[in-house]
Coordinates of C-alpha atoms in Angstrom, one line a residue:
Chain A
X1 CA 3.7 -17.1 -6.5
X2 CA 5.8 -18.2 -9.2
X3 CA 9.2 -16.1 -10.5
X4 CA 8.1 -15.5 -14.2
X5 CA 5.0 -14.3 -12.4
X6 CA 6.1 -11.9 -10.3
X7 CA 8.6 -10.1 -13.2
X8 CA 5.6 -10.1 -14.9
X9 CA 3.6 -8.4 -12.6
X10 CA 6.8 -6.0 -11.6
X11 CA 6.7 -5.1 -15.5
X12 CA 3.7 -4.6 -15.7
X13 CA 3.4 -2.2 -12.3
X14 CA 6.1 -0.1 -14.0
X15 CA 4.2 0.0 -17.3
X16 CA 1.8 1.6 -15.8
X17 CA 3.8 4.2 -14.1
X18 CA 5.5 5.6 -17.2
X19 CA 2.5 5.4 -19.3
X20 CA 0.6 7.3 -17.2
X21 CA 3.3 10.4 -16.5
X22 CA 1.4 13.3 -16.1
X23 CA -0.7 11.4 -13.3
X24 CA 2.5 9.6 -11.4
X25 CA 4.5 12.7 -11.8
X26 CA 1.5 14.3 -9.8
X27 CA 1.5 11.6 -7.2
X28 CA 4.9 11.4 -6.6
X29 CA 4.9 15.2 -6.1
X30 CA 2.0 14.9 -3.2
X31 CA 5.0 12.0 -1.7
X32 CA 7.3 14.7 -1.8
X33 CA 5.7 17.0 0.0
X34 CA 4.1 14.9 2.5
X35 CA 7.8 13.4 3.0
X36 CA 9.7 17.1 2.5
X37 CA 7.2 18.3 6.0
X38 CA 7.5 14.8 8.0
X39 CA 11.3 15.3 7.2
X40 CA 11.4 18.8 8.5
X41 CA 9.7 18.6 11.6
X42 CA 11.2 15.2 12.0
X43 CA 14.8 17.0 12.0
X44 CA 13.6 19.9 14.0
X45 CA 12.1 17.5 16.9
X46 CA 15.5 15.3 16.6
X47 CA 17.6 18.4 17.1
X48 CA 15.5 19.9 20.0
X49 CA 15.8 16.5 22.1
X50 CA 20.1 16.1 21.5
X51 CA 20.4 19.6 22.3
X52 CA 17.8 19.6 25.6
X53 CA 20.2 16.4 26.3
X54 CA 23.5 18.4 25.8
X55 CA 22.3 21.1 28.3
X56 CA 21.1 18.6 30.6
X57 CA 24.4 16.9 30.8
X58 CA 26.0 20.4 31.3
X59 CA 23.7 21.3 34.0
X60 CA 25.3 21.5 37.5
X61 CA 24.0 21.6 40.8
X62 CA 25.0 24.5 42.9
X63 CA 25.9 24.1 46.5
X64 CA 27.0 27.4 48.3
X65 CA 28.4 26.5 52.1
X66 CA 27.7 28.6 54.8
X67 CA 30.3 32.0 55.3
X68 CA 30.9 30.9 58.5
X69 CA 31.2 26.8 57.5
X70 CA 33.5 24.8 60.2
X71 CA 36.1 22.7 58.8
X72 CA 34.3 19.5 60.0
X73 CA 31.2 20.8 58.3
X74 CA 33.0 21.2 55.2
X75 CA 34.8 17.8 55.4
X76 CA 31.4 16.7 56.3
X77 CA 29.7 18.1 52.2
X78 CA 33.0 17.1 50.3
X79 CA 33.1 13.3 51.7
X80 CA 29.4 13.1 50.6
X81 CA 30.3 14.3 47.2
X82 CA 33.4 11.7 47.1
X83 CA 31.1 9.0 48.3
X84 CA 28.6 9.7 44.9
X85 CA 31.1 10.2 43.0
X86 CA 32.3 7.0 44.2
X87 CA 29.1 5.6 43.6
X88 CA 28.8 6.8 40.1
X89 CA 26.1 9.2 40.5
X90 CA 28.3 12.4 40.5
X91 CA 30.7 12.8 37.2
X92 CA 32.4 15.4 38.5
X93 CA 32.7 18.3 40.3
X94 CA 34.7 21.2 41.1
X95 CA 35.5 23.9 43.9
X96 CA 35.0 27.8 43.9
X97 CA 37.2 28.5 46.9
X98 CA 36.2 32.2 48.7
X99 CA 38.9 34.3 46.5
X100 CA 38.0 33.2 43.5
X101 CA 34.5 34.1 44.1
X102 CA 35.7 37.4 45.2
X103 CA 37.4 37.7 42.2
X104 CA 34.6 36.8 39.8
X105 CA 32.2 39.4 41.7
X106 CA 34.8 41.4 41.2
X107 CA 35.1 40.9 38.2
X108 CA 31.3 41.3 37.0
X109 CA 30.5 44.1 38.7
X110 CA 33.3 45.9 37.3
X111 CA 33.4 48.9 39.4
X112 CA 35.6 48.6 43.0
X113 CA 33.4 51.1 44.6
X114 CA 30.7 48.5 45.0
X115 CA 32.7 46.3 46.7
X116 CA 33.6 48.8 49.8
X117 CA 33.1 47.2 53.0
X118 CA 33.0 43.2 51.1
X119 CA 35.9 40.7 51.3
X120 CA 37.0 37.8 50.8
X121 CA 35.8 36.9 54.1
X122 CA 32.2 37.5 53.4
X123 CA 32.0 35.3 50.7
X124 CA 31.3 31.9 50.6
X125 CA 33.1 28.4 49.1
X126 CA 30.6 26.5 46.8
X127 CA 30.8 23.1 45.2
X128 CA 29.5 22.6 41.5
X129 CA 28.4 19.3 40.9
X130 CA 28.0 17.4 37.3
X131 CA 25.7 14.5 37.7
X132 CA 25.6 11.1 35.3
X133 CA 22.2 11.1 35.4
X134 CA 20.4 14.5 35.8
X135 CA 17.3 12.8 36.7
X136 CA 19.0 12.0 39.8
X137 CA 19.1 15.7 41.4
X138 CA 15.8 15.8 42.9
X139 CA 17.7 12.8 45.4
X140 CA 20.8 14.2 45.5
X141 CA 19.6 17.9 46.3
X142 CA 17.2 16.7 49.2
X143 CA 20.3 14.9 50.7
X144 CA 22.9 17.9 50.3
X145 CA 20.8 20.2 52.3
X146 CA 20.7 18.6 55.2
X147 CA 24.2 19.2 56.0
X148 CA 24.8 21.8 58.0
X149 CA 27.2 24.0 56.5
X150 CA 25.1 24.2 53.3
X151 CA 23.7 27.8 53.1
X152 CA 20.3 26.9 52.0
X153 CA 18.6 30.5 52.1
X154 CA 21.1 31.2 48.9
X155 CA 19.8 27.9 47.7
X156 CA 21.3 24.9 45.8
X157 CA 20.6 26.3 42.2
X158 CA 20.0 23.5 39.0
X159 CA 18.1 24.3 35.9
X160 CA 16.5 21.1 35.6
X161 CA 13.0 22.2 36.4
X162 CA 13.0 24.3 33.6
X163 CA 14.3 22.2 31.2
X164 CA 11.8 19.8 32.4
X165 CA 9.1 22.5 31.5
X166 CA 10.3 23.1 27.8
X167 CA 10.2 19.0 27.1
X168 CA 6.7 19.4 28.8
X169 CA 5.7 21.8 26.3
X170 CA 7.7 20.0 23.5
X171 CA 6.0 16.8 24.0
X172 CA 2.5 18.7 23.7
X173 CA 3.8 20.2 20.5
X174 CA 5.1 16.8 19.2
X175 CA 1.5 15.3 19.5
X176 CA 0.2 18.5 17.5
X177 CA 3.1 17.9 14.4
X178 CA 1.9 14.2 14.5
X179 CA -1.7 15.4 14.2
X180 CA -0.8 17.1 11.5
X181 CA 1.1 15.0 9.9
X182 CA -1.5 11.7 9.8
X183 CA -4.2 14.4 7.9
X184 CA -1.3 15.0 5.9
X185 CA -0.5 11.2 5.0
X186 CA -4.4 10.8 4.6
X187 CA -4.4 13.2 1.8
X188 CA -2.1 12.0 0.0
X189 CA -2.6 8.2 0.4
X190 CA -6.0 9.6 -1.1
X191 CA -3.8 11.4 -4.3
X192 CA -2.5 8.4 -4.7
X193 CA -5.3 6.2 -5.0
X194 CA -7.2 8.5 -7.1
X195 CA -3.9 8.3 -9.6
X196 CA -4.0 4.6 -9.4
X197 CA -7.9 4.2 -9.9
X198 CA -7.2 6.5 -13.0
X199 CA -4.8 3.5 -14.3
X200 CA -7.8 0.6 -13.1
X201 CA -10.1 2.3 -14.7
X202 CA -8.1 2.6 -18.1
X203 CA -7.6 -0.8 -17.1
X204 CA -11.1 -1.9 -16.0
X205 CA -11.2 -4.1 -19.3
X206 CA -8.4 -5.9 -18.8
X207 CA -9.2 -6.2 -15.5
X208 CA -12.5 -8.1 -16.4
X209 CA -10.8 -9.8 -19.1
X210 CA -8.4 -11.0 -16.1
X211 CA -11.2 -12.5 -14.1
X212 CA -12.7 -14.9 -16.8
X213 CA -10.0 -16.7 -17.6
X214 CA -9.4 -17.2 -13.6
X215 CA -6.8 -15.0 -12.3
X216 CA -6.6 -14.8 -8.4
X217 CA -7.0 -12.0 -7.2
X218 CA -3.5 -11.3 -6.0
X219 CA -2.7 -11.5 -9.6
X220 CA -4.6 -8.7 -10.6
X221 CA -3.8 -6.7 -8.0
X222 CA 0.1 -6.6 -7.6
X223 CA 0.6 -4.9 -10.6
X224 CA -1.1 -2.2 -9.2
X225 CA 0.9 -2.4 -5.8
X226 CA 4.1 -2.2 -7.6
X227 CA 2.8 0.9 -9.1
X228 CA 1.9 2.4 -6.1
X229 CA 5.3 1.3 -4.2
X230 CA 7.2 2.6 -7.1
X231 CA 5.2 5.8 -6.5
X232 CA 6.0 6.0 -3.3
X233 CA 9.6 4.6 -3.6
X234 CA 10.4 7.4 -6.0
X235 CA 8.5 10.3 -4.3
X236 CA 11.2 9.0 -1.0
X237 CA 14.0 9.2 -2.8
X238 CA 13.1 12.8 -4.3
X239 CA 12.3 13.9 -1.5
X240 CA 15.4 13.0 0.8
X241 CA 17.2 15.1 -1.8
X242 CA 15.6 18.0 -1.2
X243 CA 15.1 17.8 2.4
X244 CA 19.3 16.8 2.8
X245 CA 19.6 20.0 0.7
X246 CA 17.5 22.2 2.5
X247 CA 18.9 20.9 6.3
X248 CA 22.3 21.0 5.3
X249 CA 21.9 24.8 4.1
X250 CA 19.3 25.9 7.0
X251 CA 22.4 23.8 9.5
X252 CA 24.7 26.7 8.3
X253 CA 22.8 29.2 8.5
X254 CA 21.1 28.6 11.5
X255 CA 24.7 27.8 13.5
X256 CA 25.9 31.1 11.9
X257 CA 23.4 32.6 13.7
X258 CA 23.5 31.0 16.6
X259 CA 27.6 31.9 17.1
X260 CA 26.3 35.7 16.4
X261 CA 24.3 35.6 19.2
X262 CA 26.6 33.6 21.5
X263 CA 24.3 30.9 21.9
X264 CA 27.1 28.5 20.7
X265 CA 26.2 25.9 23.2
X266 CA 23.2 25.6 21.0
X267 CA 24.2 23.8 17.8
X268 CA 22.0 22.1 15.0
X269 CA 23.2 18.8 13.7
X270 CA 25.2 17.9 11.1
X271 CA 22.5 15.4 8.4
X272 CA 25.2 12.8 7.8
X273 CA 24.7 10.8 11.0
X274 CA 20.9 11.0 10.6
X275 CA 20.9 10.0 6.8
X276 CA 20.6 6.2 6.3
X277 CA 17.9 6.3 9.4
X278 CA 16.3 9.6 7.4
X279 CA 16.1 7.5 4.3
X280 CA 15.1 4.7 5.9
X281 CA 11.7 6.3 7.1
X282 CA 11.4 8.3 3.5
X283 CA 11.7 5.0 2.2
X284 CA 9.0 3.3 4.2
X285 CA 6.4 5.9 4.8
X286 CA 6.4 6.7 1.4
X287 CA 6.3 3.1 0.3
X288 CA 3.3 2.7 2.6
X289 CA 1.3 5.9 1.5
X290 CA 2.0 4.3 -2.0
X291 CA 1.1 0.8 -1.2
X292 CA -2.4 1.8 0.7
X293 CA -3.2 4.1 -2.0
X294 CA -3.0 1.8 -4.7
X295 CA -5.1 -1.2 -2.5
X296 CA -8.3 1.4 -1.6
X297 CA -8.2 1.8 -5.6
X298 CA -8.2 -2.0 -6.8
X299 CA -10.4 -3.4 -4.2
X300 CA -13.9 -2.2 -5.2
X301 CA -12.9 -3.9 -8.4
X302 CA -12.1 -7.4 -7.3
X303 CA -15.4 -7.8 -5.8
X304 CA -17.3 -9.8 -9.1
Chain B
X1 CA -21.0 -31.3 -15.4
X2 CA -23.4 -28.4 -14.9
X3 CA -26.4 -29.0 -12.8
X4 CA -28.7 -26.2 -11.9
X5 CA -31.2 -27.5 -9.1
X6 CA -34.7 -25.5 -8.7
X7 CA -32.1 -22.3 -9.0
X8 CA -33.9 -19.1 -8.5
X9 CA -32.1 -15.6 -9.1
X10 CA -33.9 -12.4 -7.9
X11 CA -31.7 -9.0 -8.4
X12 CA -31.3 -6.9 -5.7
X13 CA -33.8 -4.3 -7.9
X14 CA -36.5 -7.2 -7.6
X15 CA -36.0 -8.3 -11.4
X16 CA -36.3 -11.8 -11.5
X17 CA -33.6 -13.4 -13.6
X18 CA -34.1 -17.2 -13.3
X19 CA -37.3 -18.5 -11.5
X20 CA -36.6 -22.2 -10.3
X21 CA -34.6 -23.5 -13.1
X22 CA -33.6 -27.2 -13.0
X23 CA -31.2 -28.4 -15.7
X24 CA -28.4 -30.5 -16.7
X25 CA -26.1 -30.6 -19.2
X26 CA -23.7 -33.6 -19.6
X27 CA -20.1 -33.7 -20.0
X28 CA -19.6 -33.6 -23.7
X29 CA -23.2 -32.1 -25.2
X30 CA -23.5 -29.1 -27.4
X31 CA -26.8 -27.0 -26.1
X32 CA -28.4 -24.0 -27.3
X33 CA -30.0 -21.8 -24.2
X34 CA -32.4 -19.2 -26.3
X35 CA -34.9 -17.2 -25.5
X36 CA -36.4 -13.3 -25.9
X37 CA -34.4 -10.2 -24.1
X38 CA -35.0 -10.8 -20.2
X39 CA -35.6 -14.6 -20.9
X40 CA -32.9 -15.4 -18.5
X41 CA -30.4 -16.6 -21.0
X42 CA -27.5 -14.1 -19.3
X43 CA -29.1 -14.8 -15.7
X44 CA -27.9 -18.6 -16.8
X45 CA -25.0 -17.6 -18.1
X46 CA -23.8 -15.6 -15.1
X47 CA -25.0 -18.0 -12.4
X48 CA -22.5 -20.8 -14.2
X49 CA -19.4 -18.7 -14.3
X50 CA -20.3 -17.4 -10.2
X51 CA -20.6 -13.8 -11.9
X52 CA -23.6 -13.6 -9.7
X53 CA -25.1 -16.4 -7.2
X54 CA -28.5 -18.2 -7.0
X55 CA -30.6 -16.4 -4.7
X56 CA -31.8 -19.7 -3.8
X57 CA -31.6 -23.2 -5.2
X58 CA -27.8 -25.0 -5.9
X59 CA -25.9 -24.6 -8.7
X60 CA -23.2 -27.3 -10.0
X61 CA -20.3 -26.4 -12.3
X62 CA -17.3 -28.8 -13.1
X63 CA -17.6 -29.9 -9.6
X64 CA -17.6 -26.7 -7.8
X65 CA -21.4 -25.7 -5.9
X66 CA -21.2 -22.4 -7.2
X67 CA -23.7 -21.1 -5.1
X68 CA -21.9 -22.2 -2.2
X69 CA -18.2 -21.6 -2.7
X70 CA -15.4 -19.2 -1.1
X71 CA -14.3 -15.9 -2.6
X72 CA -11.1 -17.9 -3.5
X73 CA -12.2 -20.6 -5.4
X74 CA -14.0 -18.2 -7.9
X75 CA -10.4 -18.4 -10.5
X76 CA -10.0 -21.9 -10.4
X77 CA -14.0 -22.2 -11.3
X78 CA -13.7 -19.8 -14.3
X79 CA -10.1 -21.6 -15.1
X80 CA -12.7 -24.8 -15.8
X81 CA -14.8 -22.9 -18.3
X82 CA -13.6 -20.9 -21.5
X83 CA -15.9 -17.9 -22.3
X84 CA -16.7 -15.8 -25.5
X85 CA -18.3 -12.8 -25.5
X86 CA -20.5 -10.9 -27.9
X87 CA -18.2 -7.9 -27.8
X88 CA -15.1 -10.2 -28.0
X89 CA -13.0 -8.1 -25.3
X90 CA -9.3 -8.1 -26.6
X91 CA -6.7 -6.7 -25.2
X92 CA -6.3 -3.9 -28.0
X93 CA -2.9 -3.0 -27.3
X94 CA -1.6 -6.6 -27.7
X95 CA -1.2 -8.8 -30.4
X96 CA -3.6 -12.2 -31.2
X97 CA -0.8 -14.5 -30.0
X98 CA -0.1 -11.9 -26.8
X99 CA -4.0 -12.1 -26.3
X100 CA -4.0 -15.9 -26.6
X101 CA -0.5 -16.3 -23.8
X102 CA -2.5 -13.7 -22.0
X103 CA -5.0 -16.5 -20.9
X104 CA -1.9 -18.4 -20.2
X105 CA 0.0 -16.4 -17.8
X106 CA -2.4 -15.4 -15.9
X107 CA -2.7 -19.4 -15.0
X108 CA 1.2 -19.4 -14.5
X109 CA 2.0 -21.7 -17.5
X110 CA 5.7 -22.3 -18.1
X111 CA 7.2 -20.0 -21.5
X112 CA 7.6 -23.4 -22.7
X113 CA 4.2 -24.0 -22.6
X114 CA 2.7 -21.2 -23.8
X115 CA 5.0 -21.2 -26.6
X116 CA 3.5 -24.6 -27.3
X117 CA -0.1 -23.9 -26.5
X118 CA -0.8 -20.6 -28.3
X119 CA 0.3 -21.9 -31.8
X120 CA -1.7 -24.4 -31.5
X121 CA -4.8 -23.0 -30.7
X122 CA -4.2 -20.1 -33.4
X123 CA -4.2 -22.9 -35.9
X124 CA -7.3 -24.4 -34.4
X125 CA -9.3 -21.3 -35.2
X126 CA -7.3 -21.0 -38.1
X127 CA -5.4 -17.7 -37.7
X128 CA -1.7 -18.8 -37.3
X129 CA -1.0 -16.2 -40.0
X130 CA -2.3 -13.2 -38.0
X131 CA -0.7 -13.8 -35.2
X132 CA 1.2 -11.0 -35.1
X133 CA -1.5 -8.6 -35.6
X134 CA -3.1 -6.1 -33.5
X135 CA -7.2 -6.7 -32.7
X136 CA -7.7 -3.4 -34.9
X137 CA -6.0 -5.0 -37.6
X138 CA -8.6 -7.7 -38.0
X139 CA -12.0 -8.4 -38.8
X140 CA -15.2 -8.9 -36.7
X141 CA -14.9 -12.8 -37.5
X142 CA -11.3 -12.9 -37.3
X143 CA -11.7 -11.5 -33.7
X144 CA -13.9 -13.6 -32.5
X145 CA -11.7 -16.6 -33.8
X146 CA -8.8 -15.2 -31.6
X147 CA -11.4 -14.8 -28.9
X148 CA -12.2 -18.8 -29.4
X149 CA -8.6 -19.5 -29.3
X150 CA -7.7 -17.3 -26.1
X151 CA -10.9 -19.5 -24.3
X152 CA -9.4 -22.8 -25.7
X153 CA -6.1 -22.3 -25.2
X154 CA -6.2 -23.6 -21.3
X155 CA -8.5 -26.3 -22.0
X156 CA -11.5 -25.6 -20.4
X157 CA -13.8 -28.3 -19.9
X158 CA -16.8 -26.3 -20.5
X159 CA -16.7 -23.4 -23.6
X160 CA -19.6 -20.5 -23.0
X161 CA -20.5 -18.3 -25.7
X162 CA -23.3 -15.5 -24.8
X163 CA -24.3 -14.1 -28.5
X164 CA -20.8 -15.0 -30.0
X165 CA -21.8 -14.1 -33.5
X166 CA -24.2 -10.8 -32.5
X167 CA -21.7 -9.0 -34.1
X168 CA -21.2 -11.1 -37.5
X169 CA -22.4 -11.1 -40.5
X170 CA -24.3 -14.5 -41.4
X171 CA -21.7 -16.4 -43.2
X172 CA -18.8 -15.2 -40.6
X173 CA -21.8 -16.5 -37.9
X174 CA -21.8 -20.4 -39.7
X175 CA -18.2 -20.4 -39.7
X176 CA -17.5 -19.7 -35.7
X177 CA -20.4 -22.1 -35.4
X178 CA -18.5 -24.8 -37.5
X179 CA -15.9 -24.1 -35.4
X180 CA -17.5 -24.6 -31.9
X181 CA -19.1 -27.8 -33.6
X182 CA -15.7 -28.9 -34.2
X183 CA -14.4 -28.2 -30.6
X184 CA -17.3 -29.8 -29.3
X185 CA -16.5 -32.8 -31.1
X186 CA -12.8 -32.6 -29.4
X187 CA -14.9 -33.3 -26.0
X188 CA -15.0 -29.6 -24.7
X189 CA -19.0 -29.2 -23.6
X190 CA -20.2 -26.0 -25.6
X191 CA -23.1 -24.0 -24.1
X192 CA -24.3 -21.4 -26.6
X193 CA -26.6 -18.4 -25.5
X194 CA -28.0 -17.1 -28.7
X195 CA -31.2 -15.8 -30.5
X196 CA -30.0 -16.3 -34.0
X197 CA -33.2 -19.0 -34.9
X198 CA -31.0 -19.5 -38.5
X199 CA -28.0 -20.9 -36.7
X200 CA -29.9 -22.7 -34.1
X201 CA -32.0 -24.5 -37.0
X202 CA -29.2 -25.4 -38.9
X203 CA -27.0 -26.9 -36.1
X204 CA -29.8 -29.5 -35.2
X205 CA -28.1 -29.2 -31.3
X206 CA -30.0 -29.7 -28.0
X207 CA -31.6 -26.4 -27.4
X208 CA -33.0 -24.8 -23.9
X209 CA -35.8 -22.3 -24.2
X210 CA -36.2 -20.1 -21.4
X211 CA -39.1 -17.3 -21.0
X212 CA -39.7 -15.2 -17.8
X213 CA -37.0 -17.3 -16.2
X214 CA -38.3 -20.5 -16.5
X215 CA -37.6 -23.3 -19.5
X216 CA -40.3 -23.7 -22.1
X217 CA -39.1 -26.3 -23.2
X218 CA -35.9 -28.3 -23.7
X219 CA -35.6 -30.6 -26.7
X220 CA -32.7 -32.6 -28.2
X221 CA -31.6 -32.0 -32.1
X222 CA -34.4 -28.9 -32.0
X223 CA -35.0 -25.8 -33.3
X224 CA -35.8 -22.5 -33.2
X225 CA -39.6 -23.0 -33.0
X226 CA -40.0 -26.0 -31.7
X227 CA -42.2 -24.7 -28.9
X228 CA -45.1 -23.7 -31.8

C-alpha cells in the first residue's frame, strides 16, 4: 500500500471517530472498563505472587538438636549445613544456642513461675536455615533428619507446604478471573463492532460506491480498522489513568492498614515499576478488542 | 471485449434472471440492452461487473472469465469498466471534483494525477464551473454528468449505464445521451440498459432485446420496436 494511501485511510478512520461522538464516546467507555477490571485484578494477582515470593525467601527451615546432642553429633549437623552452604543451596543460616532459647521462653511466657523446675539445660540448640531456592527443602529436610542428634519428635518446622497450598488455591482463582475476563473482552469487542457497524452502515453507500470503481478490499476496510484501533487506543490510555489513580490510592491505604495490623511483612507495590509493562498490555488488549470489533462489522459487507 | 457464452443465472429464490444468453459486444460498439421489468436487462448488467455470477455458462469481461475468477480480482475487473447508475450515487458530503478524485484514490493515482485527470473529465461532461459544488447544489442532469465524469475519469475500457436518464426529464435524457455518443466515439465501448423507446429510436445504436431472459432479438442501427 502506497503512503498517500494509507494517510488517507488514517484520515479518514479518524473522521469517522469524531463524527460519530456520542457512539465512540460509548465504545471507548466499554474499553475502559473492560481495561479498568483486567488492570485491577491484573495488579492484585501481580502483588499476591511478589509477596508469596517475599515470604518464601523469608521462610526458614527449623532444625532443633537433641537436649542431650554429643559434640560429634553436633559437628556432624553444622558441617552438613557448611557443606550446602558451600554448595549454594543454603543462603544462610544462624544459631539459637540453649540460653538464648531460655531466654526467649522466658521471655514469652512472661511469668517465672512457669519456668520452675526448667533450665537452660533442658532446652535445646537449634539451627535456622535460609535456603536459595525454597523448592529445595523437601531434599534438604529428608537429609537433615537423619542425623542423629536432630530431635525429630519436635520436628524440623518450614511453612512451605502452606504456602504451597494458597498458590494452589490462587492458581484455581487465576483461571476463574481469566474466565471472567474473556466474557468480559467478548462483550465489549461486541460494543465495539456494533459502534463501528453504526458508522458502515452510515457508510453503506460509500461503501458500494467504493466497490464499483474497484477498490480492494483492504482499501475499504482500513479506515474502519483505524477507527476501531483509535477506539481502543484511546479507551487504553483512559483507562491506565484511572486504574494508576485508583492503585496508587488503594497502595496507601491498603499498606496503612496493613502496618496497623502488623502485617508489615506484607506490602503492596508501588505502580511505577509496573507502569510501562501496565501500559503496554492497556495498549494492546485494547487495540485488539478495538481492531476485532471493527473487522466482525466490515466483513459481511465486503462480500459483493 | 464482453462475451457471454450460453450464460444462465438462476437466483437463489428460483427467479431466473438470464436463461442461456450468448452475446458479444466488440471493443468499441455502442449497444442498447432493453427489455420489460424482469427481462434480464440488470441480470446482464450484474453478471458483467461480477455483482453476481453465472449459475452456469462463461462470462468474458475485458479479459477477465468473470464467472471464474478469485475474490481478489473482483477491483481490478470493475477498475476496467466505468458504471452509471439510475440513482446517480454521489458522495453527498463531497464536492463534484472530490466525487470525480474519489474514483481516483481509491485506484492510488498520484495528486499529480488526479489534479490532471479530474479537470479534464469535468470539462468533458461540461461541468468545470461546478466543480466546487456540493451534489445537493445541482440538478438531476447536472448529477448525472458528474456521475459520467467520476466513471470516465480512470478510463475504463467499457462505460455501463443501467437506466442513466430514469431520473431525467427528456431533453436533460438527449443530452447525457449525446454525451455517451461522444465518449463512445473516444473508443470507450458504451453498453446502455434502458427502456426509454424515444432515445433508443433516435440514437440508431445496436440494440439487444431481452424477454424472460433470453434475447428477442438483436439488431444493428435498430429501434425500439423492431421486434413488431
Amino acid at each position: 500500500m502506497k503512503i498517500r494511501t494509507m494517510k488517507l485511510l488514517v484520515k479518514e478512520g479518524t473522521n469517522n471517530v469524531i463524527k460519530n461522538k456520542l457512539m465512540s464516546f460509548a465504545s471507548i467507555m466499554t474499553v475502559v472498563a473492560t481495561l479498568f477490571f483486567l488492570g485491577i485484578i491484573l495488579l492484585i494477582a501481580i502483588n499476591i505472587t511478589s509477596n508469596i515470593e517475599a515470604m518464601k525467601r523469608d521462610l526458614e527451615v527449623t532444625v532443633f538438636l537433641n537436649v542431650n546432642v554429643t559434640n560429634y553429633q553436633r559437628a556432624e549437623v553444622l558441617s552438613y549445613i557448611e557443606s550446602k552452604k558451600e554448595a549454594g543451596i543454603i543462603s544462610e543460616y544462624r544459631i539459637e544456642t540453649k540460653e538464648e532459647m531460655y531466654q526467649n521462653i522466658k521471655e514469652s511466657l512472661n511469668d517465672d513461675t512457669l519456668l520452675e523446675g526448667f533450665s537452660v539445660e533442658n532446652t535445646a540448640e537449634s539451627f535456622y536455615i535460609k535456603l536459595v531456592d525454597p523448592n529445595s527443602s523437601d531434599e534438604i529436610i529428608s537429609q537433615i533428619s537423619r542425623f542423629e542428634g536432630v530431635n525429630n519428635n519436635n520436628g524440623i518446622g518450614y511453612g512451605k507446604d502452606e504456602l504451597d497450598k494458597l498458590e494452589g488455591i490462587l492458581k484455581i482463582f487465576n483461571y476463574i478471573i481469566m474466565a471472567i475476563l474473556i466474557v468480559l473482552m467478548i462483550i465489549s469487542v461486541f460494543l465495539i463492532s456494533n459502534t463501528i457497524r453504526l458508522t458502515v452502515f452510515a457508510r453503506r453507500h460509500q461503501i458500494e460506491i467504493m466497490k464499483y470503481v474497484g477498490a480492494l478490499d483492504s482499501f475499504i476496510r482500513w479506515p474502519f480498522i483505524v477507527e476501531g484501533l483509535l477506539i481502543g487506543f484511546m479507551g487504553a490510555v483512559l483507562s491506565f489513568f484511572l486504574t494508576s489513580q485508583a492503585y496508587q490510592w488503594l497502595q496507601g491505604v491498603i499498606n496503612v492498614i496493613l502496618t496497623n495490623l502488623k502485617l508489615s511483612t506484607l506490602r503492596i507495590m508501588e505502580f511505577s515499576p509496573v507502569a510501562i509493562r501496565m501500559f503496554i498490555i492497556y495498549s494492546i488488549f485494547g487495540m485488539v478488542i478495538g481492531g476485532i470489533g471493527s473487522l466482525l462489522s466490515v466483513r459481511k459487507h465486503l462480500n459483493v | 471485449m464482453i462475451r457471454f457464452v450460453d450464460a444462465t443465472k438462476v437466483y437463489s429464490n428460483g427467479v431466473v434472471g438470464l436463461k442461456n444468453l450468448t452475446l458479444r459486444i466488440e471493443k468499441g460498439e455502442f449497444v442498447f440492452i432493453i427489455g420489460p421489468s424482469g427481462s434480464g436487462k440488470s441480470t446482464f448488467l450484474k453478471l458483467i461487473m461480477h455483482e453476481e455470477v453465472p449459475t452456469e455458462g462463461e462470462v468474458y469481461v475485458n479479459g477477465y472469465s468473470v464467472h471464474d475468477m478469485p475474490h481478489s480480482e473482483i477491483p481490478y475487473l470493475r477498475r476496467s469498466l466505468g458504471v452509471v447508475f439510475q440513482d446517480f450515487r454521489l458522495l453527498p458530503n463531497k464536492t463534484a471534483y472530490e466525487n470525480v478524485a474519489f474514483a481516483m484514490q481509491i485506484v492510488e493515482a498520484t495528486s499529480r494525477e488526479i489534479r490532471r485527470q479530474v479537470p479534464l473529465a469535468l470539462g468533458l461532461v461540461g461541468l468545470s464551473k461546478k466543480a466546487k459544488a456540493y451534489p445537493d447544489q445541482l440538478s438531476g442532469g447536472e448529477q448525472q454528468r458528474v456521475v459520467l465524469a467520476r466513471a470516465l475519469v480512470n478510463n475504463p475500457a467499457v462505460l455501463i449505464a443501467d437506466e442513466p436518464t430514469g431520473n431525467l426529464d427528456p431533453k436533460t435524457s438527449i443530452e447525457i445521451m449525446n454525451l455517451l455518443e461522444e465518449i463512445n466515439q473516444r473508443g470507450t465501448t458504451v453498453v446502455v440498459a434502458t427502456h426509454e423507446k424515444s432515445i433508443v429510436d433516435a440514437m440508431k445504436k445496436r440494440v439487444v432485446t431481452l424477454e424472460h431472459g433470453e434475447i428477442k432479438s438483436d439488431v444493428k442501427k435498430g429501434s425500439y420496436f423492431d421486434e413488431n
